[in-house]
Coordinates of C-alpha atoms in Angstrom, one line a residue:
X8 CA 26.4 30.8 -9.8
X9 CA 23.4 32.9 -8.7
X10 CA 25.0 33.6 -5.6
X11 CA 28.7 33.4 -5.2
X12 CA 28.0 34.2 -1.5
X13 CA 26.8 30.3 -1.4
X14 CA 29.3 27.3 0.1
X15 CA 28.4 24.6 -2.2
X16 CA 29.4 21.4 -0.2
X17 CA 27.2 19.7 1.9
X18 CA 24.3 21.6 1.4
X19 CA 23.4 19.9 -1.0
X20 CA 19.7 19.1 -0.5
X21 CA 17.9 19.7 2.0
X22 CA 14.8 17.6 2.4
X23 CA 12.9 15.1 0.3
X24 CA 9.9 17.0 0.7
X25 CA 7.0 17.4 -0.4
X26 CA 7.9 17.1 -4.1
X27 CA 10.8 15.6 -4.7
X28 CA 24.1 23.8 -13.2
X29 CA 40.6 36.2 -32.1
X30 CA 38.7 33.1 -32.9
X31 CA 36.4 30.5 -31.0
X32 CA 37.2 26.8 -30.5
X33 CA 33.7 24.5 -31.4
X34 CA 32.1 23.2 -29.2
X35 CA 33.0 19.5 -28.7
X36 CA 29.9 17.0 -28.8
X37 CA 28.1 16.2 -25.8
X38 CA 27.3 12.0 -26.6
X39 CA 27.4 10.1 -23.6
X40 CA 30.8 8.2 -23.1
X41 CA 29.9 4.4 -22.8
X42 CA 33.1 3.8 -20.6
X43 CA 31.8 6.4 -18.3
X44 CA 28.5 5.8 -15.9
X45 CA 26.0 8.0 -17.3
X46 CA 26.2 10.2 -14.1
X47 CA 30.2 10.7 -14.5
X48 CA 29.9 11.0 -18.0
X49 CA 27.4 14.6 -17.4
X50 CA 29.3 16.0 -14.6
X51 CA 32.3 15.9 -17.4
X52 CA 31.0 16.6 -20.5
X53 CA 29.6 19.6 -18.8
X54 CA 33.1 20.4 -17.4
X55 CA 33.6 20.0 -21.0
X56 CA 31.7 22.5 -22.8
X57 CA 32.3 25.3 -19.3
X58 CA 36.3 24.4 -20.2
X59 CA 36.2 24.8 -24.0
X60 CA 33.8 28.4 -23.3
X61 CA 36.7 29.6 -20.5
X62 CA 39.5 29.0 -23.2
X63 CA 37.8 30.9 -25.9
X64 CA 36.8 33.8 -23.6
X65 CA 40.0 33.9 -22.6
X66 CA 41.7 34.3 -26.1
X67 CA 38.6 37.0 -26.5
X68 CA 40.4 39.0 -24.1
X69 CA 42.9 40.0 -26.2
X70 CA 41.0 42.5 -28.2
X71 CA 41.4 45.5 -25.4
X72 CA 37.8 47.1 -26.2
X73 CA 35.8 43.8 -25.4
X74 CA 38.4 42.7 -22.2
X75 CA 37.6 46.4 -21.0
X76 CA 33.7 45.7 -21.2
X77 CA 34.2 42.6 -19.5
X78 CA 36.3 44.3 -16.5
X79 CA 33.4 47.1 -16.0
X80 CA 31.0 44.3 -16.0
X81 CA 33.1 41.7 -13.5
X82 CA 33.3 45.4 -11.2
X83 CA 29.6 45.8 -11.3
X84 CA 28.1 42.9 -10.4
X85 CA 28.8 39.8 -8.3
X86 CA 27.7 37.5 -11.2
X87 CA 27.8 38.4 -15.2
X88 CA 25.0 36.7 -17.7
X89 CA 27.7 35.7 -20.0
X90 CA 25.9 35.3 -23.3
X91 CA 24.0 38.9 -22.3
X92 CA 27.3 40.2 -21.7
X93 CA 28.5 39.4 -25.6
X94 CA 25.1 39.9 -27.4
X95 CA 25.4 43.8 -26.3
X96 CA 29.6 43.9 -27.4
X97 CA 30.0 46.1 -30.5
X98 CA 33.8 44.4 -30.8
X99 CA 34.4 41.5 -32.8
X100 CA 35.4 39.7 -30.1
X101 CA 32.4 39.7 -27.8
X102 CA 30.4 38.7 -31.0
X103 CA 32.1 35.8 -32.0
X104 CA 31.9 34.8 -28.5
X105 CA 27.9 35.0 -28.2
X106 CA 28.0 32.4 -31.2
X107 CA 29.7 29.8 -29.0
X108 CA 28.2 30.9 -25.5
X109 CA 24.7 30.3 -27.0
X110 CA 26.1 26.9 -28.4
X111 CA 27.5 26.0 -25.0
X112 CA 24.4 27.3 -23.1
X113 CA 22.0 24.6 -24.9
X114 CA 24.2 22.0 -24.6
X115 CA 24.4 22.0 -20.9
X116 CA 20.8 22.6 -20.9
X117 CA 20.3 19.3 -22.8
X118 CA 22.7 17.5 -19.9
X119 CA 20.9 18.9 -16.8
X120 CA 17.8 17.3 -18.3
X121 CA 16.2 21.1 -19.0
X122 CA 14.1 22.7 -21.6
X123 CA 15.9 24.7 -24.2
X124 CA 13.2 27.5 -23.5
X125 CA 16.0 28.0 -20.4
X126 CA 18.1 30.1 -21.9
X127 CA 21.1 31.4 -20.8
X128 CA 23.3 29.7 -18.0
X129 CA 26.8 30.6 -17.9
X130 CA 28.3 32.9 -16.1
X131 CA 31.2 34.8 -15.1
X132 CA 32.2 36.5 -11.8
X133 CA 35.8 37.3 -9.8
X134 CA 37.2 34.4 -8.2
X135 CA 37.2 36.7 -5.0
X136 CA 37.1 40.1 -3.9
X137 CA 40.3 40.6 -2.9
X138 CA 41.1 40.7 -6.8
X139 CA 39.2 43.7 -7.4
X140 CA 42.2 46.0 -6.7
X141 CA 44.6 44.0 -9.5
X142 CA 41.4 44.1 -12.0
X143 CA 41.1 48.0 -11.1
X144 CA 44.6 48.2 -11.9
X145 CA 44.5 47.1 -15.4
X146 CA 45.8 43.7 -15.2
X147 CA 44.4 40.8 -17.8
X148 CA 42.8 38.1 -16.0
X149 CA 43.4 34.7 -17.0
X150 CA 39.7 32.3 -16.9
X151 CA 39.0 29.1 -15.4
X152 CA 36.1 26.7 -14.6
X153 CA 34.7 25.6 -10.8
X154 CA 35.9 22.9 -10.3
X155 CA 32.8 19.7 -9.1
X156 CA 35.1 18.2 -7.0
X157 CA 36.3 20.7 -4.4
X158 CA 39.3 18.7 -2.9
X159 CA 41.0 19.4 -5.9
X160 CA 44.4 20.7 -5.6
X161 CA 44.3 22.6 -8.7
X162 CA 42.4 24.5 -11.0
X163 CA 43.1 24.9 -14.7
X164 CA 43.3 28.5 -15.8
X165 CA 43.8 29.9 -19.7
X166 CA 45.6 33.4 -20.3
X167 CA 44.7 35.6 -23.3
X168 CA 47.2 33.7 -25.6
X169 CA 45.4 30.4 -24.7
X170 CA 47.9 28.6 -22.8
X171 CA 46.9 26.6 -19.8
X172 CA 48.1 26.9 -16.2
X173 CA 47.6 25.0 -13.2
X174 CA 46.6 27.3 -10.3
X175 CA 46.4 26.3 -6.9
X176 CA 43.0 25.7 -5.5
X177 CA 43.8 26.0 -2.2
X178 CA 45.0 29.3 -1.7
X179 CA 43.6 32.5 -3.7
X180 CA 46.2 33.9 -6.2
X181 CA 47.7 36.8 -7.0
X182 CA 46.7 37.1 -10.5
X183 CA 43.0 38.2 -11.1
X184 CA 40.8 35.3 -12.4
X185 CA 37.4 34.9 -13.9
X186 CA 35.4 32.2 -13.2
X187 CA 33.2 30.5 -15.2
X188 CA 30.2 28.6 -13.8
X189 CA 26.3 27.7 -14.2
X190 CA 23.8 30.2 -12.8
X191 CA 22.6 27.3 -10.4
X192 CA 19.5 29.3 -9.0
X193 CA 18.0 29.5 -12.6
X194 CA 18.9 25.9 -13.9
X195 CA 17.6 25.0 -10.4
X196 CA 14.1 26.4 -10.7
X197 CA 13.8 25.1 -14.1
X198 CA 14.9 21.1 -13.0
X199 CA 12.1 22.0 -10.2
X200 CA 9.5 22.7 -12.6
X201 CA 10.8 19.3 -14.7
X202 CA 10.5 17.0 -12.0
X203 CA 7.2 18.0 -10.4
X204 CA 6.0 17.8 -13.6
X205 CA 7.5 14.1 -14.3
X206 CA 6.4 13.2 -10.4
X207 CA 2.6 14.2 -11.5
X208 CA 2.7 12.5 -14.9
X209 CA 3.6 9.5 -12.7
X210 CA 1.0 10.0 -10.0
X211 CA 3.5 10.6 -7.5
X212 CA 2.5 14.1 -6.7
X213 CA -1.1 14.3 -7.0
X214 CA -3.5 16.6 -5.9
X215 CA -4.0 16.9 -2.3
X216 CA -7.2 15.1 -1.6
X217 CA -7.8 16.7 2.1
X218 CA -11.1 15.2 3.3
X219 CA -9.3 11.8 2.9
X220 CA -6.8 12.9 5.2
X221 CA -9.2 14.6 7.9
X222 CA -8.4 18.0 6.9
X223 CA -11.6 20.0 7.9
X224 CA -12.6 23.2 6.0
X225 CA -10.9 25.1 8.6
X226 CA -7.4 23.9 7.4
X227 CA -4.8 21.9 7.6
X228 CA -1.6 20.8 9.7
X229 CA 1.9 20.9 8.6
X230 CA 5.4 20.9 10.0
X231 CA 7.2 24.2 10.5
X232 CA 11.0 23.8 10.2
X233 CA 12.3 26.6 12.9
X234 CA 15.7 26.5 12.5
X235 CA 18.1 24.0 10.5
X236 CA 21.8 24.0 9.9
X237 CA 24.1 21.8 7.7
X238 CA 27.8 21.2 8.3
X239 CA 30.6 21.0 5.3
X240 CA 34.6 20.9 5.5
X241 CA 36.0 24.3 4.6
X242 CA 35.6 24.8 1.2
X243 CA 37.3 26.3 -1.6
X244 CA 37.7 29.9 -2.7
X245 CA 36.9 29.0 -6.5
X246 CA 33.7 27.6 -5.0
X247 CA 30.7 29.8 -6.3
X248 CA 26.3 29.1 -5.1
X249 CA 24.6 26.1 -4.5
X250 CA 20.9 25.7 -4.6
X251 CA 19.3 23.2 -1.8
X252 CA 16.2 21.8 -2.4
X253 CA 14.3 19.1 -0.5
X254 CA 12.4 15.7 -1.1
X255 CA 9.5 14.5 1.0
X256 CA 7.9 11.1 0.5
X257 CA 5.2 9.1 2.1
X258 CA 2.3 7.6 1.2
X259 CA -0.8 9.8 -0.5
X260 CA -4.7 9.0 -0.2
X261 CA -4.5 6.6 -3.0
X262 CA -2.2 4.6 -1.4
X263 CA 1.0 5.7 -3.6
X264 CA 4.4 6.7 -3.0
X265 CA 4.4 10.7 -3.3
X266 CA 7.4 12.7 -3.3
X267 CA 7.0 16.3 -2.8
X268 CA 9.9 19.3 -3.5
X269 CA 10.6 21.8 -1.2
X270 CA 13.1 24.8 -2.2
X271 CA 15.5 26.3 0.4
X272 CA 17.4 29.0 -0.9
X273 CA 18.1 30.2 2.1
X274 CA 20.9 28.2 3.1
X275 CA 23.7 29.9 2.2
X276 CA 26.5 29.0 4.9
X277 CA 27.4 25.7 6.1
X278 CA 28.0 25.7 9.9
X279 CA 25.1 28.8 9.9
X280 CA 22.0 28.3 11.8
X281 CA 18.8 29.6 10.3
X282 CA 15.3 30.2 11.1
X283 CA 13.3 29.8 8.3
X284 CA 10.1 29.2 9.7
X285 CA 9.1 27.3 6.8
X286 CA 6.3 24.7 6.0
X287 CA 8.0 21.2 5.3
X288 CA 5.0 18.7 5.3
X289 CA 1.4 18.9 4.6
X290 CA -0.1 16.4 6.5
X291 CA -3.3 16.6 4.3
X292 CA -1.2 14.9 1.3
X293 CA -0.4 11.9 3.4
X294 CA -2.6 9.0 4.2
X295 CA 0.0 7.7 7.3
X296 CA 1.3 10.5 9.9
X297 CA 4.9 9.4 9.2
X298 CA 7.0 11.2 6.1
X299 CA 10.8 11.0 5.5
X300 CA 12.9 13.7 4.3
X301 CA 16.1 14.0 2.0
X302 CA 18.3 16.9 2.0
X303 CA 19.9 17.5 -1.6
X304 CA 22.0 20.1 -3.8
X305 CA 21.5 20.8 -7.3
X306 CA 25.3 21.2 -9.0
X307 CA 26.5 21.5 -12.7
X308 CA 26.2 17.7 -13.4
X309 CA 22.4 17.3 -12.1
X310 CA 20.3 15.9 -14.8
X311 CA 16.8 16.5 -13.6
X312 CA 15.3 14.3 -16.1
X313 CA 17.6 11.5 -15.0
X314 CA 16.7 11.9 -11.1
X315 CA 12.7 11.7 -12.0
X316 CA 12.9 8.7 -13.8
X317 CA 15.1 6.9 -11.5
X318 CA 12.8 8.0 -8.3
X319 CA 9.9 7.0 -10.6
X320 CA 11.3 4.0 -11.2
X321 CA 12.1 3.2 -7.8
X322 CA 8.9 4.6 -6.4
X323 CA 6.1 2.9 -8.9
X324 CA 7.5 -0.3 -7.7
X325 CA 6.9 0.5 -3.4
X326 CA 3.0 -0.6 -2.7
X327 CA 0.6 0.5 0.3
X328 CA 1.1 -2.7 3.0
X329 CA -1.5 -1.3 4.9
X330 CA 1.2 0.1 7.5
X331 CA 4.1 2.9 7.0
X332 CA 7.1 1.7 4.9
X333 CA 9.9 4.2 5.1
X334 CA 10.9 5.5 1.7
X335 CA 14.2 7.1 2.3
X336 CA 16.2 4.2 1.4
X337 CA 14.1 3.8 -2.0
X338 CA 15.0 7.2 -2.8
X339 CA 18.5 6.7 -2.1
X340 CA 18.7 3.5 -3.9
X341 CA 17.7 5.2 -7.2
X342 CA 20.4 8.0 -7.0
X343 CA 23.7 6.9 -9.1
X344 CA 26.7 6.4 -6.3
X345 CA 28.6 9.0 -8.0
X346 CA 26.2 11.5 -6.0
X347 CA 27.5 10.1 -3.1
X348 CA 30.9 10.9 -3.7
X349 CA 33.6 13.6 -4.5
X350 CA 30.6 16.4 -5.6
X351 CA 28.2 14.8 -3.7
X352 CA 24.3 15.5 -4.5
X353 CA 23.4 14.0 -1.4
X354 CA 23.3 16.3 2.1
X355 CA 21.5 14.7 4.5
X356 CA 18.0 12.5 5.6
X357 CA 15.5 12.1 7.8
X358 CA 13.7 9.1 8.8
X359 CA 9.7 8.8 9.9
X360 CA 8.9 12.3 10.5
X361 CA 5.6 12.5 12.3
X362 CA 2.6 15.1 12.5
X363 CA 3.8 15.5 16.1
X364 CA 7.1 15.6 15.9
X365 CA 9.0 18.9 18.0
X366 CA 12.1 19.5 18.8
X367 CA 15.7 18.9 17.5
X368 CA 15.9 16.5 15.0
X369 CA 19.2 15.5 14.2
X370 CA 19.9 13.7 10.5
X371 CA 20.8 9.9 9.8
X372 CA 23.9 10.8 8.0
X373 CA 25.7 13.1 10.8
X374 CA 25.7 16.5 8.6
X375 CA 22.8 18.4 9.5
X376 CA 19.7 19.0 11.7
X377 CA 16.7 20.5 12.1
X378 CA 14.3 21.5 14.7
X379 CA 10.5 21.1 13.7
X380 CA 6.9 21.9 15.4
X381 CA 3.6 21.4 14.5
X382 CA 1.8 24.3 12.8
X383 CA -2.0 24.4 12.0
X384 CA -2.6 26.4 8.6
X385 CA -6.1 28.0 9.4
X386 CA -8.1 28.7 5.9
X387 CA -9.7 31.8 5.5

């Protein structure tokens, strides 16, 4: 993950706002299992391709001039570009790893819905920091995968020689470990840029038309989110980042649902109050002063082409009645209910937001709030 300082849990989204992760085995093929909702069937075929990448870099280990650049490397810096890591190896090893990381890296492109121009995604990092003095030491890490689900009991990791053992999730061991996950922050920026760009095809994020809306030349008002904090169960020390973004719907000029994406990347910590001071609505986009707001959390199974066709789908079909209809449950209707579950996608919401709306605001679903104010953005 981009930042393994992150708790992934709950913090999942934040707000449906104004838009809205030796030799080497082959990689396995990534069709969809038909037994499997399509949803399910992502989250594990990109468990998949991460597993089958952790056992070969394991077995990599065993050549001692690669495992030694991939110790000074795990030292260095909290999170190692995998693929960058190989492609600079003069052993063997590291080589004939790059093959299969670059397979591996397009592959989960393809599942999150991204465009190959991505590039690289996996990476690798110390499953905590109080293995850095058993790594120091010269001791040969085994690898394993972040778990999705993180009430697991157990992690699978792979030693050098390729065998698998079952480490326990709940406590960190003694043995050094490698983890192997997605760099969310990058794969989240580029599933941004997919769905704004599906929303607009669509209509459902068009230009702000402000003199519809009352907006004057002398500018415009919003709603500032002051502070905002999201609570999570205690979660697991394989756990790396998360990356929150946040979906905000209403109803544009035209009379169209309009979904609008705001990133958070601020929100590191669940139980951790912050104060972002950050612009949520524009009011100038909306033809009603009411909005709602989903909180969500981009994790190694989102497909971001799948989530703007099924808001698409859910949205084209929601018409202007002349009055505010709230579009939360819309929104939540499209989402597969696997993102409600074990890993879930879904963090929070936030029902008919208004232009004036102050004060603490706490969320339908019990796991977060926010406190909002009215800001005027004066124009130049």
């Amino acid at each position: 993950m981009s930042r393994p300082s992150k708790r992934r849990g709950a913090l999942m989204g934040i707000t449906l706002a104004a838009v809205i992760g030796t030799a080497q085995p082959a990689i396995a093929s990534t069709a969809p299992d038909p037994a499997r909702p399509a949803t399910e069937s992502r989250h594990a075929q990109v468990h998949d391709v991460e597993d089958r990448i952790a056992r070969s870099l394991s077995s990599s280990l065993a050549a001692p001039g690669w495992r030694e650049q991939v110790r000074r490397a795990a030292l260095g810096t909290p999170e190692v570009d995998l693929r960058a890591l190989a492609a600079r190896s003069a052993d063997p090893a590291g080589r004939r790893l790059e093959t299969a990381v670059t397979t591996a890296d397009r592959h989960i492109a393809a599942l999150k819905g991204l465009p190959a121009a991505t590039g690289s995604l996996l990476r690798v990092r110390l499953g905590a920091p109080s293995m850095r003095g058993r790594l120091e030491a010269g001791a040969t890490p085994w690898v394993a995968v972040a778990a999705a689900d993180e009430r697991t009991r157990t992690i699978t990791a792979y030693d050098s020689r390729g065998r698998a053992h079952a480490v326990d999730a709940t406590r960190i061991p003694d043995r050094p470990l490698y983890v192997l996950d997605i760099d969310v922050a990058k794969a989240h920026r580029a599933g941004l840029a997919v769905l704004r760009g599906a929303l607009a095809d669509k209509g459902l994020a068009a230009p702000r038309d402000r003199a519809a809306n009352g907006a004057g030349a002398a500018g415009w008002w919003a709603t500032k989110v002051t502070a905002v904090e999201v609570n999570d169960d205690e979660e697991p020390w394989f756990k790396g980042g998360a990356e929150m973004f946040a979906l905000v719907t209403g109803f544009g000029p035209d009379g169209k649902a309009r979904v609008d994406s705001v990133d958070m990347p601020y929100l590191d910590d669940d139980g951790t109050v912050y104060h972002p001071n950050q612009i949520l609505v524009n009011w100038s986009s909306y033809k009603y002063d009411l909005a709602d707001v989903v909180m969500m959390e981009d994790d190694d199974g989102t497909n971001y082409k799948a989530l703007a066709q099924a808001l698409t789908t859910a949205l084209l079909t929601v018409t202007d009645q002349g009055t505010y209809i709230p579009l939360v449950n819309a929104v939540l209707s499209a989402m597969p209910d696997s993102w409600f579950t074990d890993d879930p996608d879904y963090v929070e919401s936030w029902y008919t937001l208004s232009r004036n709306s102050t004060g603490r605001l706490d969320g339908a679903a019990g796991n977060g709030w926010m406190t909002v104010e009215p800001y005027f953005v004066q124009q130049f």
